[in-house]
mmCIF file of N, CA, C and O in Angstrom:
data_model
loop_
_atom_site.group_PDB
_atom_site.id
_atom_site.type_symbol
_atom_site.label_atom_id
_atom_site.label_comp_id
_atom_site.label_asym_id
_atom_site.label_seq_id
_atom_site.Cartn_x
_atom_site.Cartn_y
_atom_site.Cartn_z
ATOM 1 N N UNK T 248 80.166 -41.144 7.811
ATOM 2 C CA UNK T 248 80.644 -41.721 9.052
ATOM 3 C C UNK T 248 80.532 -43.243 8.966
ATOM 4 O O UNK T 248 79.501 -43.763 8.588
ATOM 5 N N UNK T 249 81.598 -43.921 9.304
ATOM 6 C CA UNK T 249 81.591 -45.378 9.227
ATOM 7 C C UNK T 249 80.922 -45.975 10.461
ATOM 8 O O UNK T 249 80.814 -45.307 11.501
ATOM 9 N N UNK T 250 80.488 -47.230 10.376
ATOM 10 C CA UNK T 250 79.887 -47.866 11.560
ATOM 11 C C UNK T 250 80.839 -47.932 12.744
ATOM 12 O O UNK T 250 80.404 -47.844 13.899
ATOM 13 N N UNK T 251 82.125 -48.078 12.460
ATOM 14 C CA UNK T 251 83.085 -48.107 13.567
ATOM 15 C C UNK T 251 83.094 -46.791 14.343
ATOM 16 O O UNK T 251 83.286 -46.789 15.559
ATOM 17 N N UNK T 252 82.882 -45.705 13.656
ATOM 18 C CA UNK T 252 82.815 -44.406 14.343
ATOM 19 C C UNK T 252 81.587 -44.348 15.243
ATOM 20 O O UNK T 252 81.627 -43.796 16.350
ATOM 21 N N UNK T 253 80.480 -44.914 14.771
ATOM 22 C CA UNK T 253 79.281 -44.951 15.610
ATOM 23 C C UNK T 253 79.516 -45.818 16.848
ATOM 24 O O UNK T 253 79.098 -45.468 17.947
ATOM 25 N N UNK T 254 80.177 -46.964 16.642
ATOM 26 C CA UNK T 254 80.460 -47.829 17.788
ATOM 27 C C UNK T 254 81.385 -47.134 18.785
ATOM 28 O O UNK T 254 81.223 -47.265 19.998
ATOM 29 N N UNK T 255 82.342 -46.389 18.269
ATOM 30 C CA UNK T 255 83.236 -45.635 19.161
ATOM 31 C C UNK T 255 82.455 -44.559 19.923
ATOM 32 O O UNK T 255 82.633 -44.389 21.135
ATOM 33 N N UNK T 256 81.562 -43.873 19.216
ATOM 34 C CA UNK T 256 80.750 -42.844 19.859
ATOM 35 C C UNK T 256 79.843 -43.449 20.931
ATOM 36 O O UNK T 256 79.710 -42.902 22.030
ATOM 37 N N UNK T 257 79.243 -44.600 20.624
ATOM 38 C CA UNK T 257 78.396 -45.285 21.601
ATOM 39 C C UNK T 257 79.211 -45.664 22.833
ATOM 40 O O UNK T 257 78.773 -45.475 23.969
ATOM 41 N N UNK T 258 80.399 -46.182 22.620
ATOM 42 C CA UNK T 258 81.256 -46.573 23.743
ATOM 43 C C UNK T 258 81.620 -45.378 24.605
ATOM 44 O O UNK T 258 81.608 -45.455 25.835
ATOM 45 N N UNK T 259 81.955 -44.282 23.964
ATOM 46 C CA UNK T 259 82.342 -43.082 24.712
ATOM 47 C C UNK T 259 81.157 -42.539 25.504
ATOM 48 O O UNK T 259 81.282 -42.218 26.696
ATOM 49 N N UNK T 260 79.988 -42.461 24.865
ATOM 50 C CA UNK T 260 78.811 -41.939 25.554
ATOM 51 C C UNK T 260 78.413 -42.827 26.727
ATOM 52 O O UNK T 260 78.082 -42.344 27.823
ATOM 53 N N UNK T 261 78.448 -44.139 26.521
ATOM 54 C CA UNK T 261 78.091 -45.062 27.595
ATOM 55 C C UNK T 261 79.093 -44.964 28.742
ATOM 56 O O UNK T 261 78.713 -44.971 29.913
ATOM 57 N N UNK T 262 80.367 -44.826 28.410
ATOM 58 C CA UNK T 262 81.400 -44.708 29.449
ATOM 59 C C UNK T 262 81.237 -43.425 30.247
ATOM 60 O O UNK T 262 81.389 -43.434 31.480
ATOM 61 N N UNK T 263 80.936 -42.337 29.578
ATOM 62 C CA UNK T 263 80.729 -41.071 30.278
ATOM 63 C C UNK T 263 79.538 -41.201 31.237
ATOM 64 O O UNK T 263 79.588 -40.751 32.390
ATOM 65 N N UNK T 264 78.471 -41.845 30.772
ATOM 66 C CA UNK T 264 77.311 -42.047 31.639
ATOM 67 C C UNK T 264 77.629 -42.923 32.829
ATOM 68 O O UNK T 264 77.212 -42.652 33.956
ATOM 69 N N UNK T 265 78.397 -43.978 32.597
ATOM 70 C CA UNK T 265 78.759 -44.886 33.687
ATOM 71 C C UNK T 265 79.632 -44.187 34.718
ATOM 72 O O UNK T 265 79.418 -44.341 35.934
ATOM 73 N N UNK T 266 80.582 -43.397 34.244
ATOM 74 C CA UNK T 266 81.434 -42.640 35.176
ATOM 75 C C UNK T 266 80.592 -41.627 35.959
ATOM 76 O O UNK T 266 80.801 -41.425 37.156
ATOM 77 N N UNK T 267 79.620 -41.032 35.296
ATOM 78 C CA UNK T 267 78.748 -40.075 35.982
ATOM 79 C C UNK T 267 77.943 -40.721 37.077
ATOM 80 O O UNK T 267 77.748 -40.135 38.153
ATOM 81 N N UNK T 268 77.464 -41.931 36.841
ATOM 82 C CA UNK T 268 76.678 -42.631 37.867
ATOM 83 C C UNK T 268 77.558 -43.015 39.038
ATOM 84 O O UNK T 268 77.171 -42.872 40.200
ATOM 85 N N UNK T 269 78.739 -43.492 38.739
ATOM 86 C CA UNK T 269 79.612 -43.988 39.802
ATOM 87 C C UNK T 269 80.217 -42.853 40.616
ATOM 88 O O UNK T 269 80.313 -42.936 41.847
ATOM 89 N N UNK T 270 80.606 -41.782 39.977
ATOM 90 C CA UNK T 270 81.406 -40.773 40.665
ATOM 91 C C UNK T 270 80.613 -39.610 41.254
ATOM 92 O O UNK T 270 81.145 -38.886 42.087
ATOM 93 N N UNK T 271 79.395 -39.399 40.834
ATOM 94 C CA UNK T 271 78.667 -38.222 41.296
ATOM 95 C C UNK T 271 77.612 -38.586 42.330
ATOM 96 O O UNK T 271 77.113 -39.706 42.349
ATOM 97 N N UNK T 272 77.264 -37.616 43.179
ATOM 98 C CA UNK T 272 76.275 -37.831 44.224
ATOM 99 C C UNK T 272 74.982 -37.071 43.978
ATOM 100 O O UNK T 272 73.982 -37.356 44.607
ATOM 101 N N UNK T 273 75.021 -36.111 43.104
ATOM 102 C CA UNK T 273 73.841 -35.308 42.826
ATOM 103 C C UNK T 273 72.831 -36.147 42.044
ATOM 104 O O UNK T 273 73.152 -36.749 41.030
ATOM 105 N N UNK T 274 71.604 -36.198 42.525
ATOM 106 C CA UNK T 274 70.579 -37.035 41.894
ATOM 107 C C UNK T 274 70.298 -36.607 40.466
ATOM 108 O O UNK T 274 70.037 -37.443 39.605
ATOM 109 N N UNK T 275 70.348 -35.309 40.208
ATOM 110 C CA UNK T 275 70.069 -34.833 38.858
ATOM 111 C C UNK T 275 71.180 -35.243 37.890
ATOM 112 O O UNK T 275 70.902 -35.624 36.753
ATOM 113 N N UNK T 276 72.414 -35.206 38.341
ATOM 114 C CA UNK T 276 73.532 -35.638 37.491
ATOM 115 C C UNK T 276 73.444 -37.144 37.237
ATOM 116 O O UNK T 276 73.703 -37.618 36.123
ATOM 117 N N UNK T 277 73.043 -37.891 38.255
ATOM 118 C CA UNK T 277 72.855 -39.334 38.083
ATOM 119 C C UNK T 277 71.759 -39.592 37.056
ATOM 120 O O UNK T 277 71.891 -40.457 36.185
ATOM 121 N N UNK T 278 70.686 -38.825 37.143
ATOM 122 C CA UNK T 278 69.601 -38.957 36.166
ATOM 123 C C UNK T 278 70.099 -38.673 34.743
ATOM 124 O O UNK T 278 69.808 -39.429 33.813
ATOM 125 N N UNK T 279 70.856 -37.613 34.586
ATOM 126 C CA UNK T 279 71.370 -37.284 33.252
ATOM 127 C C UNK T 279 72.331 -38.352 32.744
ATOM 128 O O UNK T 279 72.368 -38.649 31.548
ATOM 129 N N UNK T 280 73.084 -38.962 33.649
ATOM 130 C CA UNK T 280 74.000 -40.029 33.245
ATOM 131 C C UNK T 280 73.226 -41.251 32.766
ATOM 132 O O UNK T 280 73.615 -41.901 31.785
ATOM 133 N N UNK T 281 72.140 -41.560 33.452
ATOM 134 C CA UNK T 281 71.300 -42.683 33.013
ATOM 135 C C UNK T 281 70.716 -42.389 31.635
ATOM 136 O O UNK T 281 70.679 -43.263 30.762
ATOM 137 N N UNK T 282 70.266 -41.166 31.432
ATOM 138 C CA UNK T 282 69.724 -40.782 30.127
ATOM 139 C C UNK T 282 70.781 -40.895 29.032
ATOM 140 O O UNK T 282 70.483 -41.335 27.910
ATOM 141 N N UNK T 283 72.006 -40.521 29.353
ATOM 142 C CA UNK T 283 73.095 -40.624 28.382
ATOM 143 C C UNK T 283 73.368 -42.072 28.015
ATOM 144 O O UNK T 283 73.562 -42.417 26.844
ATOM 145 N N UNK T 284 73.345 -42.939 29.016
ATOM 146 C CA UNK T 284 73.571 -44.362 28.758
ATOM 147 C C UNK T 284 72.440 -44.943 27.913
ATOM 148 O O UNK T 284 72.684 -45.721 26.982
ATOM 149 N N UNK T 285 71.201 -44.583 28.217
ATOM 150 C CA UNK T 285 70.074 -45.083 27.433
ATOM 151 C C UNK T 285 70.127 -44.554 25.997
ATOM 152 O O UNK T 285 69.812 -45.282 25.045
ATOM 153 N N UNK T 286 70.537 -43.321 25.833
ATOM 154 C CA UNK T 286 70.656 -42.767 24.480
ATOM 155 C C UNK T 286 71.763 -43.448 23.683
ATOM 156 O O UNK T 286 71.626 -43.646 22.471
ATOM 157 N N UNK T 287 72.834 -43.827 24.365
ATOM 158 C CA UNK T 287 73.903 -44.534 23.656
ATOM 159 C C UNK T 287 73.430 -45.914 23.211
ATOM 160 O O UNK T 287 73.774 -46.364 22.112
ATOM 161 N N UNK T 288 72.638 -46.576 24.034
ATOM 162 C CA UNK T 288 72.068 -47.867 23.624
ATOM 163 C C UNK T 288 71.128 -47.667 22.441
ATOM 164 O O UNK T 288 71.103 -48.484 21.509
ATOM 165 N N UNK T 289 70.387 -46.592 22.473
ATOM 166 C CA UNK T 289 69.480 -46.271 21.378
ATOM 167 C C UNK T 289 70.250 -46.057 20.076
ATOM 168 O O UNK T 289 69.849 -46.542 19.008
ATOM 169 N N UNK T 290 71.347 -45.358 20.157
ATOM 170 C CA UNK T 290 72.188 -45.138 18.982
ATOM 171 C C UNK T 290 72.776 -46.447 18.478
ATOM 172 O O UNK T 290 72.857 -46.686 17.265
ATOM 173 N N UNK T 291 73.152 -47.320 19.391
ATOM 174 C CA UNK T 291 73.677 -48.626 19.002
ATOM 175 C C UNK T 291 72.613 -49.442 18.271
ATOM 176 O O UNK T 291 72.899 -50.077 17.243
ATOM 177 N N UNK T 292 71.391 -49.425 18.783
ATOM 178 C CA UNK T 292 70.303 -50.157 18.122
ATOM 179 C C UNK T 292 70.047 -49.620 16.721
ATOM 180 O O UNK T 292 69.858 -50.391 15.769
ATOM 181 N N UNK T 293 70.050 -48.317 16.576
ATOM 182 C CA UNK T 293 69.815 -47.721 15.260
ATOM 183 C C UNK T 293 70.956 -48.044 14.296
ATOM 184 O O UNK T 293 70.719 -48.329 13.115
ATOM 185 N N UNK T 294 72.176 -48.041 14.800
ATOM 186 C CA UNK T 294 73.326 -48.365 13.951
ATOM 187 C C UNK T 294 73.279 -49.816 13.499
ATOM 188 O O UNK T 294 73.506 -50.119 12.318
ATOM 189 N N UNK T 295 73.000 -50.708 14.424
ATOM 190 C CA UNK T 295 72.916 -52.124 14.066
ATOM 191 C C UNK T 295 71.770 -52.373 13.095
ATOM 192 O O UNK T 295 71.879 -53.208 12.194
ATOM 193 N N UNK T 296 70.675 -51.675 13.291
ATOM 194 C CA UNK T 296 69.548 -51.815 12.384
ATOM 195 C C UNK T 296 69.933 -51.397 10.967
ATOM 196 O O UNK T 296 69.578 -52.047 9.990
ATOM 197 N N UNK T 297 70.664 -50.319 10.883
ATOM 198 C CA UNK T 297 71.108 -49.833 9.563
ATOM 199 C C UNK T 297 72.110 -50.789 8.928
ATOM 200 O O UNK T 297 72.041 -51.073 7.730
ATOM 201 N N UNK T 298 73.036 -51.307 9.746
ATOM 202 C CA UNK T 298 74.057 -52.213 9.217
ATOM 203 C C UNK T 298 73.465 -53.520 8.716
ATOM 204 O O UNK T 298 73.854 -54.037 7.675
ATOM 205 N N UNK T 299 72.546 -54.075 9.491
ATOM 206 C CA UNK T 299 71.979 -55.374 9.150
ATOM 207 C C UNK T 299 70.836 -55.264 8.145
ATOM 208 O O UNK T 299 70.375 -56.280 7.627
ATOM 209 N N UNK T 300 70.356 -54.060 7.906
ATOM 210 C CA UNK T 300 69.251 -53.879 6.982
ATOM 211 C C UNK T 300 67.947 -54.435 7.502
ATOM 212 O O UNK T 300 67.060 -54.788 6.744
ATOM 213 N N UNK T 301 67.841 -54.496 8.826
ATOM 214 C CA UNK T 301 66.655 -55.050 9.473
ATOM 215 C C UNK T 301 65.994 -53.938 10.284
ATOM 216 O O UNK T 301 66.661 -53.174 10.978
ATOM 217 N N UNK T 302 64.686 -53.857 10.228
ATOM 218 C CA UNK T 302 63.978 -52.780 10.916
ATOM 219 C C UNK T 302 63.739 -53.066 12.391
ATOM 220 O O UNK T 302 63.247 -52.194 13.114
ATOM 221 N N UNK T 303 64.070 -54.262 12.866
ATOM 222 C CA UNK T 303 63.812 -54.590 14.268
ATOM 223 C C UNK T 303 64.574 -53.674 15.224
ATOM 224 O O UNK T 303 64.061 -53.288 16.270
ATOM 225 N N UNK T 304 65.782 -53.327 14.881
ATOM 226 C CA UNK T 304 66.556 -52.431 15.737
ATOM 227 C C UNK T 304 65.948 -51.045 15.807
ATOM 228 O O UNK T 304 65.932 -50.415 16.871
ATOM 229 N N UNK T 305 65.424 -50.587 14.703
ATOM 230 C CA UNK T 305 64.780 -49.265 14.697
ATOM 231 C C UNK T 305 63.499 -49.278 15.520
ATOM 232 O O UNK T 305 63.197 -48.311 16.223
ATOM 233 N N UNK T 306 62.763 -50.380 15.443
ATOM 234 C CA UNK T 306 61.545 -50.492 16.247
ATOM 235 C C UNK T 306 61.898 -50.510 17.732
ATOM 236 O O UNK T 306 61.245 -49.850 18.553
ATOM 237 N N UNK T 307 62.951 -51.243 18.062
ATOM 238 C CA UNK T 307 63.391 -51.273 19.464
ATOM 239 C C UNK T 307 63.849 -49.887 19.917
ATOM 240 O O UNK T 307 63.618 -49.486 21.059
ATOM 241 N N UNK T 308 64.499 -49.153 19.028
ATOM 242 C CA UNK T 308 64.937 -47.798 19.357
ATOM 243 C C UNK T 308 63.735 -46.891 19.626
ATOM 244 O O UNK T 308 63.754 -46.088 20.563
ATOM 245 N N UNK T 309 62.696 -47.039 18.836
ATOM 246 C CA UNK T 309 61.484 -46.234 19.067
ATOM 247 C C UNK T 309 60.823 -46.595 20.395
ATOM 248 O O UNK T 309 60.350 -45.723 21.127
ATOM 249 N N UNK T 310 60.780 -47.894 20.701
ATOM 250 C CA UNK T 310 60.221 -48.315 21.991
ATOM 251 C C UNK T 310 61.064 -47.785 23.143
ATOM 252 O O UNK T 310 60.532 -47.385 24.187
ATOM 253 N N UNK T 311 62.371 -47.789 22.948
ATOM 254 C CA UNK T 311 63.269 -47.281 23.983
ATOM 255 C C UNK T 311 63.076 -45.784 24.191
ATOM 256 O O UNK T 311 63.169 -45.298 25.325
ATOM 257 N N UNK T 312 62.774 -45.060 23.143
ATOM 258 C CA UNK T 312 62.491 -43.626 23.289
ATOM 259 C C UNK T 312 61.261 -43.422 24.166
ATOM 260 O O UNK T 312 61.237 -42.537 25.031
ATOM 261 N N UNK T 313 60.242 -44.266 23.988
ATOM 262 C CA UNK T 313 59.047 -44.171 24.830
ATOM 263 C C UNK T 313 59.375 -44.494 26.283
ATOM 264 O O UNK T 313 58.892 -43.825 27.210
ATOM 265 N N UNK T 314 60.217 -45.503 26.488
ATOM 266 C CA UNK T 314 60.621 -45.857 27.853
ATOM 267 C C UNK T 314 61.425 -44.720 28.470
ATOM 268 O O UNK T 314 61.248 -44.387 29.652
ATOM 269 N N UNK T 315 62.302 -44.110 27.694
ATOM 270 C CA UNK T 315 63.115 -42.998 28.198
ATOM 271 C C UNK T 315 62.218 -41.824 28.593
ATOM 272 O O UNK T 315 62.434 -41.190 29.630
ATOM 273 N N UNK T 316 61.193 -41.548 27.806
ATOM 274 C CA UNK T 316 60.290 -40.439 28.129
ATOM 275 C C UNK T 316 59.522 -40.723 29.418
ATOM 276 O O UNK T 316 59.392 -39.837 30.278
ATOM 277 N N UNK T 317 59.041 -41.944 29.569
ATOM 278 C CA UNK T 317 58.324 -42.298 30.790
ATOM 279 C C UNK T 317 59.248 -42.267 31.994
ATOM 280 O O UNK T 317 58.871 -41.778 33.076
ATOM 281 N N UNK T 318 60.450 -42.767 31.819
ATOM 282 C CA UNK T 318 61.426 -42.767 32.902
ATOM 283 C C UNK T 318 61.803 -41.340 33.292
ATOM 284 O O UNK T 318 61.961 -41.033 34.468
ATOM 285 N N UNK T 319 61.904 -40.466 32.323
ATOM 286 C CA UNK T 319 62.247 -39.074 32.617
ATOM 287 C C UNK T 319 61.151 -38.406 33.439
ATOM 288 O O UNK T 319 61.446 -37.711 34.423
ATOM 289 N N UNK T 320 59.912 -38.630 33.064
ATOM 290 C CA UNK T 320 58.811 -38.024 33.816
ATOM 291 C C UNK T 320 58.786 -38.538 35.248
ATOM 292 O O UNK T 320 58.634 -37.755 36.198
ATOM 293 N N UNK T 321 58.944 -39.828 35.411
ATOM 294 C CA UNK T 321 58.920 -40.426 36.751
ATOM 295 C C UNK T 321 60.106 -39.967 37.592
ATOM 296 O O UNK T 321 59.953 -39.575 38.757
ATOM 297 N N UNK T 322 61.296 -39.995 37.020
ATOM 298 C CA UNK T 322 62.490 -39.650 37.786
ATOM 299 C C UNK T 322 62.508 -38.174 38.148
ATOM 300 O O UNK T 322 62.883 -37.813 39.272
ATOM 301 N N UNK T 323 62.094 -37.314 37.231
ATOM 302 C CA UNK T 323 62.067 -35.882 37.561
ATOM 303 C C UNK T 323 61.034 -35.582 38.637
ATOM 304 O O UNK T 323 61.259 -34.726 39.503
ATOM 305 N N UNK T 324 59.896 -36.280 38.608
ATOM 306 C CA UNK T 324 58.904 -36.107 39.671
ATOM 307 C C UNK T 324 59.461 -36.554 41.014
ATOM 308 O O UNK T 324 59.245 -35.895 42.041
ATOM 309 N N UNK T 325 60.200 -37.664 41.009
ATOM 310 C CA UNK T 325 60.798 -38.147 42.254
ATOM 311 C C UNK T 325 61.849 -37.175 42.773
ATOM 312 O O UNK T 325 61.917 -36.901 43.984
ATOM 313 N N UNK T 326 62.683 -36.649 41.879
ATOM 314 C CA UNK T 326 63.715 -35.700 42.302
ATOM 315 C C UNK T 326 63.071 -34.446 42.882
ATOM 316 O O UNK T 326 63.501 -33.932 43.924
ATOM 317 N N UNK T 327 62.042 -33.958 42.230
ATOM 318 C CA UNK T 327 61.360 -32.757 42.721
ATOM 319 C C UNK T 327 60.752 -32.998 44.096
ATOM 320 O O UNK T 327 60.874 -32.171 45.004
ATOM 321 N N UNK T 328 60.131 -34.152 44.260
ATOM 322 C CA UNK T 328 59.518 -34.474 45.548
ATOM 323 C C UNK T 328 60.573 -34.595 46.653
ATOM 324 O O UNK T 328 60.404 -34.054 47.757
ATOM 325 N N UNK T 329 61.660 -35.288 46.356
ATOM 326 C CA UNK T 329 62.715 -35.445 47.363
ATOM 327 C C UNK T 329 63.354 -34.107 47.702
ATOM 328 O O UNK T 329 63.670 -33.842 48.866
ATOM 329 N N UNK T 330 63.530 -33.245 46.697
ATOM 330 C CA UNK T 330 64.128 -31.944 46.965
ATOM 331 C C UNK T 330 63.209 -31.079 47.821
ATOM 332 O O UNK T 330 63.661 -30.376 48.722
ATOM 333 N N UNK T 331 61.917 -31.143 47.564
ATOM 334 C CA UNK T 331 60.991 -30.341 48.360
ATOM 335 C C UNK T 331 60.942 -30.795 49.816
ATOM 336 O O UNK T 331 60.714 -29.997 50.715
ATOM 337 N N UNK T 332 61.172 -32.074 50.055
ATOM 338 C CA UNK T 332 61.117 -32.584 51.418
ATOM 339 C C UNK T 332 62.369 -32.276 52.209
ATOM 340 O O UNK T 332 62.293 -31.967 53.394
ATOM 341 N N UNK T 333 63.539 -32.375 51.576
ATOM 342 C CA UNK T 333 64.762 -32.228 52.376
ATOM 343 C C UNK T 333 65.710 -31.153 51.873
ATOM 344 O O UNK T 333 66.761 -30.948 52.470
ATOM 345 N N UNK T 334 65.399 -30.474 50.804
ATOM 346 C CA UNK T 334 66.199 -29.372 50.266
ATOM 347 C C UNK T 334 67.621 -29.776 49.922
ATOM 348 O O UNK T 334 68.557 -28.997 50.040
ATOM 349 N N UNK T 335 67.823 -31.015 49.527
ATOM 350 C CA UNK T 335 69.128 -31.454 49.071
ATOM 351 C C UNK T 335 68.954 -32.506 47.986
ATOM 352 O O UNK T 335 67.957 -33.223 47.964
ATOM 353 N N UNK T 336 69.942 -32.576 47.097
ATOM 354 C CA UNK T 336 69.935 -33.591 46.039
ATOM 355 C C UNK T 336 71.097 -34.558 46.188
ATOM 356 O O UNK T 336 71.386 -35.331 45.285
ATOM 357 N N UNK T 337 71.738 -34.532 47.349
ATOM 358 C CA UNK T 337 72.849 -35.438 47.614
ATOM 359 C C UNK T 337 72.312 -36.853 47.828
ATOM 360 O O UNK T 337 71.465 -37.082 48.690
ATOM 361 N N UNK T 338 72.814 -37.796 47.049
ATOM 362 C CA UNK T 338 72.284 -39.156 47.137
ATOM 363 C C UNK T 338 72.622 -39.825 48.460
ATOM 364 O O UNK T 338 71.909 -40.728 48.889
ATOM 365 N N UNK T 339 73.685 -39.388 49.118
ATOM 366 C CA UNK T 339 74.015 -39.962 50.418
ATOM 367 C C UNK T 339 72.954 -39.622 51.468
ATOM 368 O O UNK T 339 72.792 -40.354 52.435
ATOM 369 N N UNK T 340 72.270 -38.521 51.281
ATOM 370 C CA UNK T 340 71.229 -38.125 52.219
ATOM 371 C C UNK T 340 70.055 -39.110 52.205
ATOM 372 O O UNK T 340 69.344 -39.245 53.198
ATOM 373 N N UNK T 341 69.896 -39.821 51.108
ATOM 374 C CA UNK T 341 68.739 -40.713 50.953
ATOM 375 C C UNK T 341 69.090 -42.180 51.156
ATOM 376 O O UNK T 341 68.352 -43.060 50.739
ATOM 377 N N UNK T 342 70.198 -42.454 51.801
ATOM 378 C CA UNK T 342 70.580 -43.840 52.052
ATOM 379 C C UNK T 342 69.600 -44.534 52.978
ATOM 380 O O UNK T 342 69.448 -45.745 52.940
ATOM 381 N N UNK T 343 68.931 -43.748 53.798
ATOM 382 C CA UNK T 343 67.977 -44.357 54.730
ATOM 383 C C UNK T 343 66.794 -44.991 53.989
ATOM 384 O O UNK T 343 66.130 -45.859 54.528
ATOM 385 N N UNK T 344 66.562 -44.590 52.749
ATOM 386 C CA UNK T 344 65.479 -45.191 51.970
ATOM 387 C C UNK T 344 65.777 -46.645 51.633
ATOM 388 O O UNK T 344 64.857 -47.442 51.458
ATOM 389 N N UNK T 345 67.044 -47.009 51.562
ATOM 390 C CA UNK T 345 67.388 -48.386 51.227
ATOM 391 C C UNK T 345 67.209 -49.325 52.409
ATOM 392 O O UNK T 345 67.214 -50.534 52.241
ATOM 393 N N UNK T 346 67.055 -48.787 53.604
ATOM 394 C CA UNK T 346 66.910 -49.628 54.789
ATOM 395 C C UNK T 346 65.464 -49.912 55.142
ATOM 396 O O UNK T 346 65.189 -50.571 56.126
ATOM 397 N N UNK T 347 64.540 -49.430 54.346
ATOM 398 C CA UNK T 347 63.122 -49.674 54.599
ATOM 399 C C UNK T 347 62.811 -51.121 54.241
ATOM 400 O O UNK T 347 63.163 -51.611 53.182
ATOM 401 N N UNK T 348 62.179 -51.801 55.182
ATOM 402 C CA UNK T 348 61.852 -53.223 54.959
ATOM 403 C C UNK T 348 60.429 -53.377 54.506
ATOM 404 O O UNK T 348 59.542 -52.746 54.818
#
């Protein structure tokens, strides 16, 4: 696989994630879209690291994996808590949270 194919794959994955965030209201789908976008950035870092022959991109990719794992634990806990309180995952239902001062 050529580097251009990886760049195309990264672009497609990031675009799918962006469309998922913009077009969907379900909190779980939004979470999965964010994960897809972060994974595409991770793939880009690994590809650039391989192309440039520098390990910095791979180190950043490993750090990003740790951030993704922490973010997943936090976001899933938040989704579970919100679902238990109101029995819905519609993001429009939680607009009142943005008005808290």
